[in-house]
Short mmCIF file of C-alpha atoms in Angstrom, two decimals:
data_model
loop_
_atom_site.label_atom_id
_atom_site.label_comp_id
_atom_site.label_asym_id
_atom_site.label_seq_id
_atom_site.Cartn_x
_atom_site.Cartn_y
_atom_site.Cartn_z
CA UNK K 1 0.00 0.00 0.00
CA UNK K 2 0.96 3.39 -0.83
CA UNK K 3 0.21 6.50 0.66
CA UNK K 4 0.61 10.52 0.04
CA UNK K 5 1.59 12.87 3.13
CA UNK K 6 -1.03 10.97 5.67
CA UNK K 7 -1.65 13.39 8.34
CA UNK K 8 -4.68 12.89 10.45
CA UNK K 9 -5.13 9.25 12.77
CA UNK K 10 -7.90 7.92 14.43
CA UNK K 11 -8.81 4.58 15.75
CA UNK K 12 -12.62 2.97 16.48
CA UNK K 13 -13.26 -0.04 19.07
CA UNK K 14 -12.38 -3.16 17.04
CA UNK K 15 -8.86 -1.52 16.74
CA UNK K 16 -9.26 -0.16 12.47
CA UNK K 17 -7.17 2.83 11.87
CA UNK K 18 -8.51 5.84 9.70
CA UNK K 19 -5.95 8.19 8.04
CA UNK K 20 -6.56 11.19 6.35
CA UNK K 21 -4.32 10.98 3.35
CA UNK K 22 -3.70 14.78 2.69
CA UNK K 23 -1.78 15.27 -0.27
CA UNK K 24 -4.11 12.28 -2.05
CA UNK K 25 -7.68 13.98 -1.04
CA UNK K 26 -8.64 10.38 0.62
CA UNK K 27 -9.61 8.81 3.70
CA UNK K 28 -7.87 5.59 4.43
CA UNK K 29 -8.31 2.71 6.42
CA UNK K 30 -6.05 0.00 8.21
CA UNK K 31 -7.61 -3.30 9.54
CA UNK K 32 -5.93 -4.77 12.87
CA UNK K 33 -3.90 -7.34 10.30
CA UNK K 34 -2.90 -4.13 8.38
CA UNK K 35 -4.82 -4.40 5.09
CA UNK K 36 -5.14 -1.17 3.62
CA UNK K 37 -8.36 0.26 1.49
CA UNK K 38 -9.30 3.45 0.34
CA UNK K 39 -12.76 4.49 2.54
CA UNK K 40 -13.52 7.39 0.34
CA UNK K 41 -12.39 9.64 -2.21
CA UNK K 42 -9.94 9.02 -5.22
CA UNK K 43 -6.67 9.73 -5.11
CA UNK K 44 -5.30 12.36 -6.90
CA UNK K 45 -8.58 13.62 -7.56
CA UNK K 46 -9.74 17.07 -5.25
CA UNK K 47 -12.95 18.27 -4.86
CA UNK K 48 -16.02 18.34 -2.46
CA UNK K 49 -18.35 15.81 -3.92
CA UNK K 50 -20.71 13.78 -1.54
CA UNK K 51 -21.47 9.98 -2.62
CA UNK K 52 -20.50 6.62 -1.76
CA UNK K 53 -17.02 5.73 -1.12
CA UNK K 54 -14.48 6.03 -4.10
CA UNK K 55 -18.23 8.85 -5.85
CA UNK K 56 -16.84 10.86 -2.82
CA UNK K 57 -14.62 14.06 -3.28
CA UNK K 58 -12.10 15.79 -0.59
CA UNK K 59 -9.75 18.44 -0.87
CA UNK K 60 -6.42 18.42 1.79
CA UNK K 61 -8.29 16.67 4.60
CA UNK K 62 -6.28 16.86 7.78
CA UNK K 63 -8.33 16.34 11.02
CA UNK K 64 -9.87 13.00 11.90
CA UNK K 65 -12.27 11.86 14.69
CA UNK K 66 -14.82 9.01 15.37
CA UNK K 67 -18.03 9.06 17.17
CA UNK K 68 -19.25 6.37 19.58
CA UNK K 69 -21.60 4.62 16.70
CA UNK K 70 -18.66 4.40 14.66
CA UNK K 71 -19.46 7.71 12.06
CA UNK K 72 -16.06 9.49 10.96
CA UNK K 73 -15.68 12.94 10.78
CA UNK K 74 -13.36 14.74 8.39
CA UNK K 75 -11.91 18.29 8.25
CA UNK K 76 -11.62 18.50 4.73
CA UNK K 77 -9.75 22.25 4.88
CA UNK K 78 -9.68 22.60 1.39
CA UNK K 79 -13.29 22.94 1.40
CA UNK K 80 -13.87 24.65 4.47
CA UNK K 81 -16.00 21.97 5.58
CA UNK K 82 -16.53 18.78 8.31
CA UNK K 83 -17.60 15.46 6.46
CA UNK K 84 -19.12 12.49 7.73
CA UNK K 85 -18.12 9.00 6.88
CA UNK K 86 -20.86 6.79 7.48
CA UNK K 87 -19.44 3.18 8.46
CA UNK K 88 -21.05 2.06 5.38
CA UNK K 89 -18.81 4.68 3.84
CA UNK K 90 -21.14 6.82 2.43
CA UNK K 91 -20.24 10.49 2.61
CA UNK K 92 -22.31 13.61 3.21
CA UNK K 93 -21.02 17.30 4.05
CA UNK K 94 -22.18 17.70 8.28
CA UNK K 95 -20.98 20.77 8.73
CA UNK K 96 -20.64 24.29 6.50
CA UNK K 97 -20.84 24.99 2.45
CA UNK K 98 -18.04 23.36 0.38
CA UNK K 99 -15.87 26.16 -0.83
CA UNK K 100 -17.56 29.17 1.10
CA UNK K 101 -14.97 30.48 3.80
CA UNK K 102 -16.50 32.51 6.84
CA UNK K 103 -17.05 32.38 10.33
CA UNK K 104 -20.68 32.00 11.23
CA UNK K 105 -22.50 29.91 13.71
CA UNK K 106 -25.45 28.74 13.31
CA UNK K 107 -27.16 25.65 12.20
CA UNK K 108 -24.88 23.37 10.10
CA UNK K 109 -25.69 24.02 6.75
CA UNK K 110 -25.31 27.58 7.73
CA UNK K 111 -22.89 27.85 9.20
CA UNK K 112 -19.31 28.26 8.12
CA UNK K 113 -15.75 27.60 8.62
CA UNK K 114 -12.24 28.42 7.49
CA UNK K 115 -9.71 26.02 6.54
CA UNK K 116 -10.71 23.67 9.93
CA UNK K 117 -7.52 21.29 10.80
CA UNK K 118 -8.04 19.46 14.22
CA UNK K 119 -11.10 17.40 15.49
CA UNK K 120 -11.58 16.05 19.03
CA UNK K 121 -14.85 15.00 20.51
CA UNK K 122 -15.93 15.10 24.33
CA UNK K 123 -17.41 12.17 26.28
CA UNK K 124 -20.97 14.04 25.45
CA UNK K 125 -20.39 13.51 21.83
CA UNK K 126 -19.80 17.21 21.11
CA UNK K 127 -16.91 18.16 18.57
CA UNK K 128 -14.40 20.45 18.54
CA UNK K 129 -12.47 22.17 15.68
CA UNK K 130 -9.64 24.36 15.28
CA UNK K 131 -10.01 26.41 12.09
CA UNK K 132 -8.46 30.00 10.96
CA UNK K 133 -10.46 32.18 12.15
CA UNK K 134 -8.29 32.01 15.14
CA UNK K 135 -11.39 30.32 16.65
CA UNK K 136 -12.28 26.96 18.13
CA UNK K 137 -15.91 25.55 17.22
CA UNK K 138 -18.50 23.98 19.48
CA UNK K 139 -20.21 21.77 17.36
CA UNK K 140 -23.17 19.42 18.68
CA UNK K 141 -24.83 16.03 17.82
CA UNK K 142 -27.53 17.23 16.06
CA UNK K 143 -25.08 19.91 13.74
CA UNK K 144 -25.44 22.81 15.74
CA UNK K 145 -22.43 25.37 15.10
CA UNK K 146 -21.11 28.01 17.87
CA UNK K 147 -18.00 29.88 18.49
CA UNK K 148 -16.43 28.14 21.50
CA UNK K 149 -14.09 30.18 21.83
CA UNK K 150 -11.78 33.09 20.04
CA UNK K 151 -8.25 33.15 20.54
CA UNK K 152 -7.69 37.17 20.24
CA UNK K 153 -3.62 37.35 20.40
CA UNK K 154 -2.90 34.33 18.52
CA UNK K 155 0.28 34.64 16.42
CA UNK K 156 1.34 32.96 13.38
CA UNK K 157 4.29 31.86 11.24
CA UNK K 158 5.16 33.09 7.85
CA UNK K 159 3.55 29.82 6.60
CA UNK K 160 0.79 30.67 8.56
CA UNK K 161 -0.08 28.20 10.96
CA UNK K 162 -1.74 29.16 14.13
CA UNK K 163 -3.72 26.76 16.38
CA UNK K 164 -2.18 23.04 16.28
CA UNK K 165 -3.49 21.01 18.64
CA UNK K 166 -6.77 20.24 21.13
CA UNK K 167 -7.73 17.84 23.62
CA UNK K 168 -10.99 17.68 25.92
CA UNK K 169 -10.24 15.91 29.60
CA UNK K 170 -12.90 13.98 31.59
CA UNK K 171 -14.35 16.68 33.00
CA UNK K 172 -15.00 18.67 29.58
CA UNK K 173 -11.42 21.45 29.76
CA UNK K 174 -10.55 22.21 26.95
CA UNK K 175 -6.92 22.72 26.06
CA UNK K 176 -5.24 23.87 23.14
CA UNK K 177 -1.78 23.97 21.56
CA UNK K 178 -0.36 27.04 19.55
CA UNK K 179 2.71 26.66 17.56
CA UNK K 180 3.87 30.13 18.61
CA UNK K 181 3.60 30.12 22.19
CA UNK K 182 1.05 29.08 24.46
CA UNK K 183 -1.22 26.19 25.40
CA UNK K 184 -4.06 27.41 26.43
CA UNK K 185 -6.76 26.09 29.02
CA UNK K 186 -10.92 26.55 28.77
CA UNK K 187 -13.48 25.90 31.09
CA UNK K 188 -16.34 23.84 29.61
CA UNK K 189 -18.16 27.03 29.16
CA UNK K 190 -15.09 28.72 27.30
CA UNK K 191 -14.64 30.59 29.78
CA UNK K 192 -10.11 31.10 30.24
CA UNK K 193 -8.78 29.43 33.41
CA UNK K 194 -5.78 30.77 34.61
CA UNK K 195 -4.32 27.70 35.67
CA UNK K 196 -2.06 29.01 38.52
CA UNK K 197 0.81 31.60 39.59
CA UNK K 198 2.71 33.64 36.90
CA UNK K 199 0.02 32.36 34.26
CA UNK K 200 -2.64 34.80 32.50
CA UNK K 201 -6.21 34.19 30.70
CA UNK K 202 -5.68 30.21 30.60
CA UNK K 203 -2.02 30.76 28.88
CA UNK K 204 1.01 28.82 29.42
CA UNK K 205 3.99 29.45 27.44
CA UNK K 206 5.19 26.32 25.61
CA UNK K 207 6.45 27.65 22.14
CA UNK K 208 6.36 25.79 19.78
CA UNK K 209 3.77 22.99 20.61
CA UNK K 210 2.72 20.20 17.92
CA UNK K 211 0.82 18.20 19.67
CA UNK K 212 -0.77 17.21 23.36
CA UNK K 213 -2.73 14.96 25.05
CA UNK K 214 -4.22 14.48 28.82
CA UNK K 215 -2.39 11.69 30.49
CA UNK K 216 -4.03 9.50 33.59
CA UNK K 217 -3.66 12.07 36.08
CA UNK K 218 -5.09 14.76 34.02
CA UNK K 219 -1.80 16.88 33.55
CA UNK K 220 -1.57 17.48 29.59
CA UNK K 221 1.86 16.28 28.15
CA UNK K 222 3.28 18.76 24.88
CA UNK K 223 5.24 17.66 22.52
CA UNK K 224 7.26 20.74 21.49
CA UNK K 225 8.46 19.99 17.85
CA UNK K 226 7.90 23.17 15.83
CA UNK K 227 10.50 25.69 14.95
CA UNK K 228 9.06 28.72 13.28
CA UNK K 229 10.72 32.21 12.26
CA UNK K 230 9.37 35.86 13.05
CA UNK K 231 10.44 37.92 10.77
CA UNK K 232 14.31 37.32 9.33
CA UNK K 233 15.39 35.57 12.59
CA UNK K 234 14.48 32.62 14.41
CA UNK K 235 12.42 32.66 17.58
CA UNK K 236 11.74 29.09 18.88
CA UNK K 237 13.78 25.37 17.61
CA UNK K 238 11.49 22.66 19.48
CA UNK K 239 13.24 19.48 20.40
CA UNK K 240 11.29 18.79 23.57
CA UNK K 241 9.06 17.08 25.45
CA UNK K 242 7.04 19.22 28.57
CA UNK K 243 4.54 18.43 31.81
CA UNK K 244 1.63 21.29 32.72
CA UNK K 245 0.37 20.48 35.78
CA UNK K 246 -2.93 20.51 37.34
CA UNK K 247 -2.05 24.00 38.67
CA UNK K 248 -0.26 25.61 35.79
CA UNK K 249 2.97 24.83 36.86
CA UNK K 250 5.27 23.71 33.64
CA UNK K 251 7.64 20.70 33.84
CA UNK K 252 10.83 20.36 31.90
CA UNK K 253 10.27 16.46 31.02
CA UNK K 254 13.10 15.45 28.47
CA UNK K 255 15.09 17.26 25.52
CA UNK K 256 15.91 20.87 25.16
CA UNK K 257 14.37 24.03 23.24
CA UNK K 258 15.40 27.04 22.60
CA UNK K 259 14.15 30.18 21.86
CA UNK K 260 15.56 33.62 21.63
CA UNK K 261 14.24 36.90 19.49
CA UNK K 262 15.97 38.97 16.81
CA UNK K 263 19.34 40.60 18.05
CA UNK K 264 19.72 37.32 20.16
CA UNK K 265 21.79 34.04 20.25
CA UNK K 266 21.09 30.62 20.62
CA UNK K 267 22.51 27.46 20.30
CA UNK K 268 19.82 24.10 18.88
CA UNK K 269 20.25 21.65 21.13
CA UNK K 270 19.11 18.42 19.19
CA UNK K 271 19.50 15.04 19.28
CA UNK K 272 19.12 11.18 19.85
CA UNK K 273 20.17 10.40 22.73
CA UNK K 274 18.48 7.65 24.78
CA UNK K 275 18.74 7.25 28.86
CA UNK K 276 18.14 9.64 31.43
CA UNK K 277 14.77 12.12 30.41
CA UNK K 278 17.07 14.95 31.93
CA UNK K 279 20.00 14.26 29.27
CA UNK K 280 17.97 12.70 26.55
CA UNK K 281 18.02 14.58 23.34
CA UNK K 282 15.00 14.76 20.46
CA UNK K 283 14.88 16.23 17.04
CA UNK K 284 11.30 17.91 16.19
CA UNK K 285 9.01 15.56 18.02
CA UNK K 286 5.75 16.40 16.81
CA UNK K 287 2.84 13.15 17.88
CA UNK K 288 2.53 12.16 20.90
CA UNK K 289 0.35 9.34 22.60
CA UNK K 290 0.05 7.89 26.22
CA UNK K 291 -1.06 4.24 26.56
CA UNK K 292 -3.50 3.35 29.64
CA UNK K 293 -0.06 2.82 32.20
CA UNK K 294 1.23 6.06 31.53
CA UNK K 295 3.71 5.83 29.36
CA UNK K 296 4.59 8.07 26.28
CA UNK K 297 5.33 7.40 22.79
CA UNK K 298 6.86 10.11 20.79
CA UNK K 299 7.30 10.43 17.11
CA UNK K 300 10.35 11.84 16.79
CA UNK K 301 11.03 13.79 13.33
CA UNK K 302 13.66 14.66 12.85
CA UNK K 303 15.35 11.55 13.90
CA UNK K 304 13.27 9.71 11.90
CA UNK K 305 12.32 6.86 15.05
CA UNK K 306 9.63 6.05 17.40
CA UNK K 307 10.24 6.84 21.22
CA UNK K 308 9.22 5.89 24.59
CA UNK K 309 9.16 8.01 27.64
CA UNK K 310 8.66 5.26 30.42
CA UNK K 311 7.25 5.59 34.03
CA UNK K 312 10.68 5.84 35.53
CA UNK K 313 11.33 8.81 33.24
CA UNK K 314 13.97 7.17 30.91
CA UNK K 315 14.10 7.70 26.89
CA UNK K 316 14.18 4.84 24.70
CA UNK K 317 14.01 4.22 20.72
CA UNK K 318 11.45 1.88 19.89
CA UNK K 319 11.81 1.83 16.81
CA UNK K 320 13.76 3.25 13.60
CA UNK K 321 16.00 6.10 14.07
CA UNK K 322 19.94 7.18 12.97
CA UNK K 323 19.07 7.41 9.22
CA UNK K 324 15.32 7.34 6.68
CA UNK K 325 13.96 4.63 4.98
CA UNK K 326 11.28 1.98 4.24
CA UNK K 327 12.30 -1.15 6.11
CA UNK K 328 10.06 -3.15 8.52
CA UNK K 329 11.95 -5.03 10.74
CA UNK K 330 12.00 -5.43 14.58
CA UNK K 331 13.04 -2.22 16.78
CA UNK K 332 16.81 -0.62 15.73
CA UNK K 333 16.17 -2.38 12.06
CA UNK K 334 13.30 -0.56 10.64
CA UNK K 335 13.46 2.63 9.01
CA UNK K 336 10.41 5.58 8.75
CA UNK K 337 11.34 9.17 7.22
CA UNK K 338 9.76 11.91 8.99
CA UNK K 339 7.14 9.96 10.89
CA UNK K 340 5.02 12.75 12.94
CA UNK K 341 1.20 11.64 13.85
CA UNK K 342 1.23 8.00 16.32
CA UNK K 343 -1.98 6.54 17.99
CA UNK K 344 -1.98 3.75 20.91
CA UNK K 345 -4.77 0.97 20.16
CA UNK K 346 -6.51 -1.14 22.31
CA UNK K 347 -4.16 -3.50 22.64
CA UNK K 348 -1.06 -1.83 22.98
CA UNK K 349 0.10 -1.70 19.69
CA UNK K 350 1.65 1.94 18.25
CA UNK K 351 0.23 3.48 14.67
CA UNK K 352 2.30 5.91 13.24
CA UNK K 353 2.00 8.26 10.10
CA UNK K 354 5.23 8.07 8.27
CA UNK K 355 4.91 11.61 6.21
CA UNK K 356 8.11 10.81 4.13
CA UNK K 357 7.13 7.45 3.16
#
């Protein structure tokens, strides 16, 4: 099987992975065994056509969730819509107009969005999207649209990316990542939580976060993977991996980032270095996944390799790493290039999105 820039991952009960195939407009599926079929769309072929599997158009989907019946939702952002998958693959456009930009709420075929990227749903079957309006939607079972919540002072890159990561806890916080600085916490009403001393409106500076998640204690572990530039010098190389506690307070977990303005110096600190979390090194880890124990998997970049952060806080390769490829093999052996989204199934085993493959 063959795929083209896979971004998005998402896995249902029986343990089938879905993958939004970006650069081939598709939406993919892996069975347990690892038999891969197209679930909709045609690759190659971009557009915003509702049907029945392979009838079914999609331009640059990226986000990917699942529902508790099973239904898959898409953020197709080249359509400025959210599509559902039924699981007898037929597609239909849920949310917003295929190729009409905007920001209104309102019921779903009225309301719109702009280029929408991530998708997480709550335990109350509500969904939430990042899009760029500098926005996150609110979007319930039955299709209702609102504005959950405006991020006012959120900064982009030159390539313009802004808000890159979301994750709803147990008891409905929100929290979300922005590449250029801050993770930011919401109160189920989207209200900002200032999460403890030296922090403001919900904001915790962790620049350059690519991805987080809410581990079993309900402290959200970053991933800090993106370096970005402001302007003609660079502000933030991310090559770590960070903690933000229950009250705010930001832990230093493993690897090293740096980040320093115009008229400044900095060294990158990058690596891959297994052992210790305090002297491990990472290159650009950007997924990140915690299994039911605790520990975390990291798909590390830059080195091209899989890595585990265990309970007793010490760095391991899992898998690939020291140079790219295509090789499957056991551990050291195999080879990804560029590997960046990773998802823990049911029963323990890691699914990873190898970008350069």
């Amino acid at each position: 099987a063959q795929f083209s820039g896979p971004e998005g991952v998402a896995l249902d009960k029986a343990g089938n992975l879905y993958v939004t195939d970006t650069a081939a407009h598709t939406v993919r599926k892996v069975t347990p065994d690892g038999v891969v079929t197209t679930l909709a769309g045609m690759a190659g072929q971009a557009g915003s056509d509702d049907g029945q599997g392979s009838a079914a158009r999609f331009a640059s989907p990226r986000g990917i969730a699942l529902d508790a019946a099973g239904n898959v939702y898409v953020a197709d952002s080249g359509t400025h819509v959210i599509r559902k998958i039924s699981p007898a693959g037929l597609v239909t456009t849920w949310v917003g107009a295929a190729g009409q930009s905007g920001n209104a709420d309102g019921a779903a075929n009225t309301a719109r969005l702009n280029q929408p990227t991530r998708l997480t749903f709550d335990s109350a079957g509500v969904l939430y999207v990042t899009d760029q309006n500098q926005t996150v939607r609110k979007v319930t079972p039955s299709g209702v649209v609102s504005t959950f919540v405006t991020v006012q002072d959120v900064t982009f890159d030159r390539l313009h990316r802004g808000l890159t990561g979301i994750a709803v806890d147990a008891a409905g916080y929100v929290y979300v990542a922005e590449l250029t600085g801050a993770i930011r916490k919401f109160a189920p009403d989207g209200m900002p939580v200032a999460w403890g001393a030296g922090t403001k409106d919900g904001k915790v500076t962790s620049s350059g976060a690519t991805d987080l998640a809410v581990d079993t204690t309900g402290a959200i572990m970053v991933a800090v993977g993106g370096s970005y530039s402001d302007g003609p010098c660079f502000s933030s190389f991310g090559n770590s991996v960070e903690k933000i506690g229950l009250d705010g307070s930001v832990q230093h977990v493993s690897g090293r980032s740096v980040v320093y303005g115009c008229g400044g110096s900095g060294t990158r600190v990058f690596g891959n270095l297994d052992g210790a979390s305090a002297v491990a090194r990472f290159s650009g880890p950007n997924g990140l996944a915690i299994d039911p124990l605790g520990n975390v998997w990291i798909a590390d970049t830059g080195n091209h390799a899989v890595r585990k952060i265990s309970l007793q806080a010490e760095v391991s390769t899992v898998a690939g790493g020291s140079s790219t490829g295509n090789v499957d093999g056991q551990g050291a052996a195999a080879r990804f290039h560029r590997p960046r989204g990773i998802a823990v199934s049911g029963e323990g085993s890691l699914l990873v999105t190898d970008v350069g493959n």
